[in-house]
């Protein structure tokens, strides 16, 4: 496994619509290596999700998963998954706000409001069609990562650009009081 270089804001690959993963590609060694490398890269940088365009592969695959994570110390944990060709549908319920971060915009956080509960249809690594419901933090991550596949970044979803902050200032001025000081 290799730690891959992450494309940063301004790189056109982040703005491209990624291509669907075909059955043949899904079965290939190259694709399996890509997913293994994406997983290693996400963990190396304490991400909770990573989309293939972020490692300069314009393909519709994302990895998600949150174990104990220093970048999101107070966020709930959720299991690791590889989502191939994911399709997200919002479910009924309140929208939730989250201070999102992104490995392609290092050092920044921005407040985004999204549906709090979604259904995700996807293909797993064995080629099986699967479906899952995500809510709370995992719903936010799923939407953030699948947005990457359509060339969309969380900063496009800010409803108030005043709620964009460096991490240090986020910790100092915006993090909920019960989380304490982050810096
Ligand atoms: Ni991101």
GROMACS .gro file of C-alpha atoms and ligand atoms in nm:
model
  184
    1UNK     CA    1   0.000   0.000   0.000
    2UNK     CA    2   0.111   0.352  -0.071
    3UNK     CA    3   0.025   0.689   0.074
    4UNK     CA    4  -0.098   0.892  -0.222
    5UNK     CA    5  -0.062   1.263  -0.285
    6UNK     CA    6  -0.389   1.445  -0.222
    7UNK     CA    7  -0.507   1.695  -0.486
    8UNK     CA    8  -0.561   2.041  -0.340
    9UNK     CA    9  -0.823   2.310  -0.405
   10UNK     CA   10  -0.758   2.459  -0.747
   11UNK     CA   11  -0.660   2.128  -0.908
   12UNK     CA   12  -0.904   2.077  -1.199
   13UNK     CA   13  -0.941   1.706  -1.118
   14UNK     CA   14  -1.145   1.807  -0.813
   15UNK     CA   15  -1.395   1.984  -1.040
   16UNK     CA   16  -1.448   1.704  -1.291
   17UNK     CA   17  -1.744   1.466  -1.289
   18UNK     CA   18  -1.595   1.124  -1.218
   19UNK     CA   19  -1.666   0.821  -1.439
   20UNK     CA   20  -1.870   0.520  -1.323
   21UNK     CA   21  -1.671   0.210  -1.227
   22UNK     CA   22  -1.743  -0.073  -1.470
   23UNK     CA   23  -1.758  -0.440  -1.369
   24UNK     CA   24  -1.427  -0.500  -1.548
   25UNK     CA   25  -1.256  -0.214  -1.367
   26UNK     CA   26  -1.402  -0.325  -1.032
   27UNK     CA   27  -1.243  -0.669  -1.074
   28UNK     CA   28  -0.904  -0.535  -1.180
   29UNK     CA   29  -0.592  -0.546  -0.968
   30UNK     CA   30  -0.526  -0.180  -1.045
   31UNK     CA   31  -0.862  -0.079  -0.897
   32UNK     CA   32  -0.809  -0.295  -0.588
   33UNK     CA   33  -0.472  -0.132  -0.537
   34UNK     CA   34  -0.629   0.213  -0.577
   35UNK     CA   35  -0.886   0.137  -0.305
   36UNK     CA   36  -0.617  -0.004  -0.073
   37UNK     CA   37  -0.402   0.306  -0.130
   38UNK     CA   38  -0.700   0.539  -0.076
   39UNK     CA   39  -0.771   0.362   0.253
   40UNK     CA   40  -0.409   0.395   0.365
   41UNK     CA   41  -0.405   0.762   0.259
   42UNK     CA   42  -0.728   0.843   0.443
   43UNK     CA   43  -0.593   0.684   0.761
   44UNK     CA   44  -0.250   0.846   0.728
   45UNK     CA   45  -0.407   1.194   0.721
   46UNK     CA   46  -0.677   1.121   0.979
   47UNK     CA   47  -0.955   1.161   0.725
   48UNK     CA   48  -1.300   1.012   0.776
   49UNK     CA   49  -1.359   0.980   0.403
   50UNK     CA   50  -1.170   1.008   0.076
   51UNK     CA   51  -1.294   1.017  -0.283
   52UNK     CA   52  -1.090   0.890  -0.578
   53UNK     CA   53  -1.070   1.233  -0.750
   54UNK     CA   54  -0.881   1.353  -0.442
   55UNK     CA   55  -0.601   1.116  -0.537
   56UNK     CA   56  -0.628   1.219  -0.904
   57UNK     CA   57  -0.834   0.919  -1.020
   58UNK     CA   58  -1.157   1.042  -1.174
   59UNK     CA   59  -1.361   0.733  -1.080
   60UNK     CA   60  -1.679   0.698  -0.874
   61UNK     CA   61  -1.546   0.534  -0.560
   62UNK     CA   62  -1.515   0.663  -0.205
   63UNK     CA   63  -1.389   0.518   0.122
   64UNK     CA   64  -1.546   0.623   0.451
   65UNK     CA   65  -1.493   0.530   0.812
   66UNK     CA   66  -1.434   0.692   1.147
   67UNK     CA   67  -1.240   0.523   1.420
   68UNK     CA   68  -1.101   0.737   1.704
   69UNK     CA   69  -0.980   1.039   1.508
   70UNK     CA   70  -0.776   1.336   1.630
   71UNK     CA   71  -0.920   1.565   1.359
   72UNK     CA   72  -1.276   1.496   1.482
   73UNK     CA   73  -1.223   1.397   1.846
   74UNK     CA   74  -1.586   1.439   1.949
   75UNK     CA   75  -1.754   1.290   1.643
   76UNK     CA   76  -1.930   0.955   1.661
   77UNK     CA   77  -1.746   0.658   1.509
   78UNK     CA   78  -1.882   0.454   1.219
   79UNK     CA   79  -1.754   0.148   1.032
   80UNK     CA   80  -1.519   0.150   0.737
   81UNK     CA   81  -1.681   0.101   0.395
   82UNK     CA   82  -1.590   0.120   0.029
   83UNK     CA   83  -1.874   0.267  -0.178
   84UNK     CA   84  -1.849   0.207  -0.553
   85UNK     CA   85  -2.084   0.411  -0.777
   86UNK     CA   86  -2.274   0.549  -0.474
   87UNK     CA   87  -2.611   0.717  -0.521
   88UNK     CA   88  -2.744   0.923  -0.232
   89UNK     CA   89  -3.109   1.003  -0.163
   90UNK     CA   90  -3.211   1.233   0.121
   91UNK     CA   91  -3.463   1.088   0.366
   92UNK     CA   92  -3.721   1.273   0.573
   93UNK     CA   93  -3.605   1.447   0.885
   94UNK     CA   94  -3.428   1.757   1.004
   95UNK     CA   95  -3.123   1.893   0.830
   96UNK     CA   96  -2.811   1.910   1.042
   97UNK     CA   97  -2.519   2.149   1.052
   98UNK     CA   98  -2.158   2.035   1.075
   99UNK     CA   99  -1.822   2.211   1.062
  100UNK     CA  100  -1.675   2.012   0.773
  101UNK     CA  101  -1.314   1.973   0.678
  102UNK     CA  102  -1.153   1.826   0.368
  103UNK     CA  103  -0.805   1.688   0.298
  104UNK     CA  104  -0.810   1.888  -0.027
  105UNK     CA  105  -0.853   2.212   0.172
  106UNK     CA  106  -0.608   2.150   0.456
  107UNK     CA  107  -0.642   2.356   0.770
  108UNK     CA  108  -0.993   2.485   0.702
  109UNK     CA  109  -1.338   2.419   0.845
  110UNK     CA  110  -1.672   2.542   0.717
  111UNK     CA  111  -2.026   2.516   0.849
  112UNK     CA  112  -2.249   2.322   0.609
  113UNK     CA  113  -2.617   2.231   0.645
  114UNK     CA  114  -2.723   1.901   0.489
  115UNK     CA  115  -2.997   1.638   0.519
  116UNK     CA  116  -2.939   1.450   0.845
  117UNK     CA  117  -3.046   1.111   0.712
  118UNK     CA  118  -2.977   0.959   0.370
  119UNK     CA  119  -3.008   0.631   0.185
  120UNK     CA  120  -2.702   0.524  -0.012
  121UNK     CA  121  -2.725   0.270  -0.294
  122UNK     CA  122  -2.381   0.144  -0.396
  123UNK     CA  123  -2.182  -0.152  -0.522
  124UNK     CA  124  -1.942  -0.326  -0.285
  125UNK     CA  125  -1.597  -0.460  -0.372
  126UNK     CA  126  -1.748  -0.800  -0.458
  127UNK     CA  127  -1.974  -0.638  -0.714
  128UNK     CA  128  -2.292  -0.677  -0.508
  129UNK     CA  129  -2.557  -0.405  -0.511
  130UNK     CA  130  -2.603  -0.279  -0.155
  131UNK     CA  131  -2.803  -0.016   0.024
  132UNK     CA  132  -2.760   0.147   0.362
  133UNK     CA  133  -2.908   0.427   0.566
  134UNK     CA  134  -2.666   0.677   0.716
  135UNK     CA  135  -2.754   0.938   0.973
  136UNK     CA  136  -2.581   1.211   1.167
  137UNK     CA  137  -2.207   1.240   1.114
  138UNK     CA  138  -2.191   0.940   0.877
  139UNK     CA  139  -2.465   1.098   0.660
  140UNK     CA  140  -2.259   1.417   0.641
  141UNK     CA  141  -1.946   1.224   0.539
  142UNK     CA  142  -2.131   1.020   0.275
  143UNK     CA  143  -2.273   1.338   0.118
  144UNK     CA  144  -1.941   1.522   0.135
  145UNK     CA  145  -1.757   1.234  -0.035
  146UNK     CA  146  -2.016   1.167  -0.305
  147UNK     CA  147  -2.018   1.541  -0.381
  148UNK     CA  148  -1.649   1.501  -0.472
  149UNK     CA  149  -1.754   1.257  -0.748
  150UNK     CA  150  -1.956   1.536  -0.908
  151UNK     CA  151  -1.678   1.792  -0.880
  152UNK     CA  152  -1.839   1.962  -0.581
  153UNK     CA  153  -1.658   2.072  -0.265
  154UNK     CA  154  -1.804   2.161   0.074
  155UNK     CA  155  -1.713   2.525   0.026
  156UNK     CA  156  -1.971   2.528  -0.257
  157UNK     CA  157  -2.235   2.434   0.003
  158UNK     CA  158  -2.161   2.709   0.258
  159UNK     CA  159  -2.476   2.911   0.316
  160UNK     CA  160  -2.275   3.173   0.502
  161UNK     CA  161  -1.915   3.235   0.395
  162UNK     CA  162  -1.851   3.398   0.734
  163UNK     CA  163  -1.867   3.042   0.868
  164UNK     CA  164  -1.542   2.943   0.697
  165UNK     CA  165  -1.251   2.931   0.937
  166UNK     CA  166  -0.899   2.807   0.990
  167UNK     CA  167  -0.890   2.510   1.229
  168UNK     CA  168  -0.719   2.707   1.504
  169UNK     CA  169  -0.980   2.984   1.486
  170UNK     CA  170  -1.255   2.723   1.461
  171UNK     CA  171  -1.131   2.572   1.787
  172UNK     CA  172  -1.101   2.913   1.948
  173UNK     CA  173  -1.422   3.081   1.833
  174UNK     CA  174  -1.666   2.836   1.679
  175UNK     CA  175  -1.635   2.491   1.836
  176UNK     CA  176  -1.926   2.415   2.071
  177UNK     CA  177  -1.839   2.511   2.430
  178UNK     CA  178  -1.871   2.154   2.562
  179UNK     CA  179  -1.588   2.046   2.333
  180UNK     CA  180  -1.348   2.279   2.511
  181UNK     CA  181  -1.061   2.461   2.353
  182UNK     CA  182  -0.907   2.286   2.057
  183UNK     CA  183  -0.576   2.467   2.059
  184LIG    NI1  184  -1.340   1.630   0.097
   0.00000   0.00000   0.00000
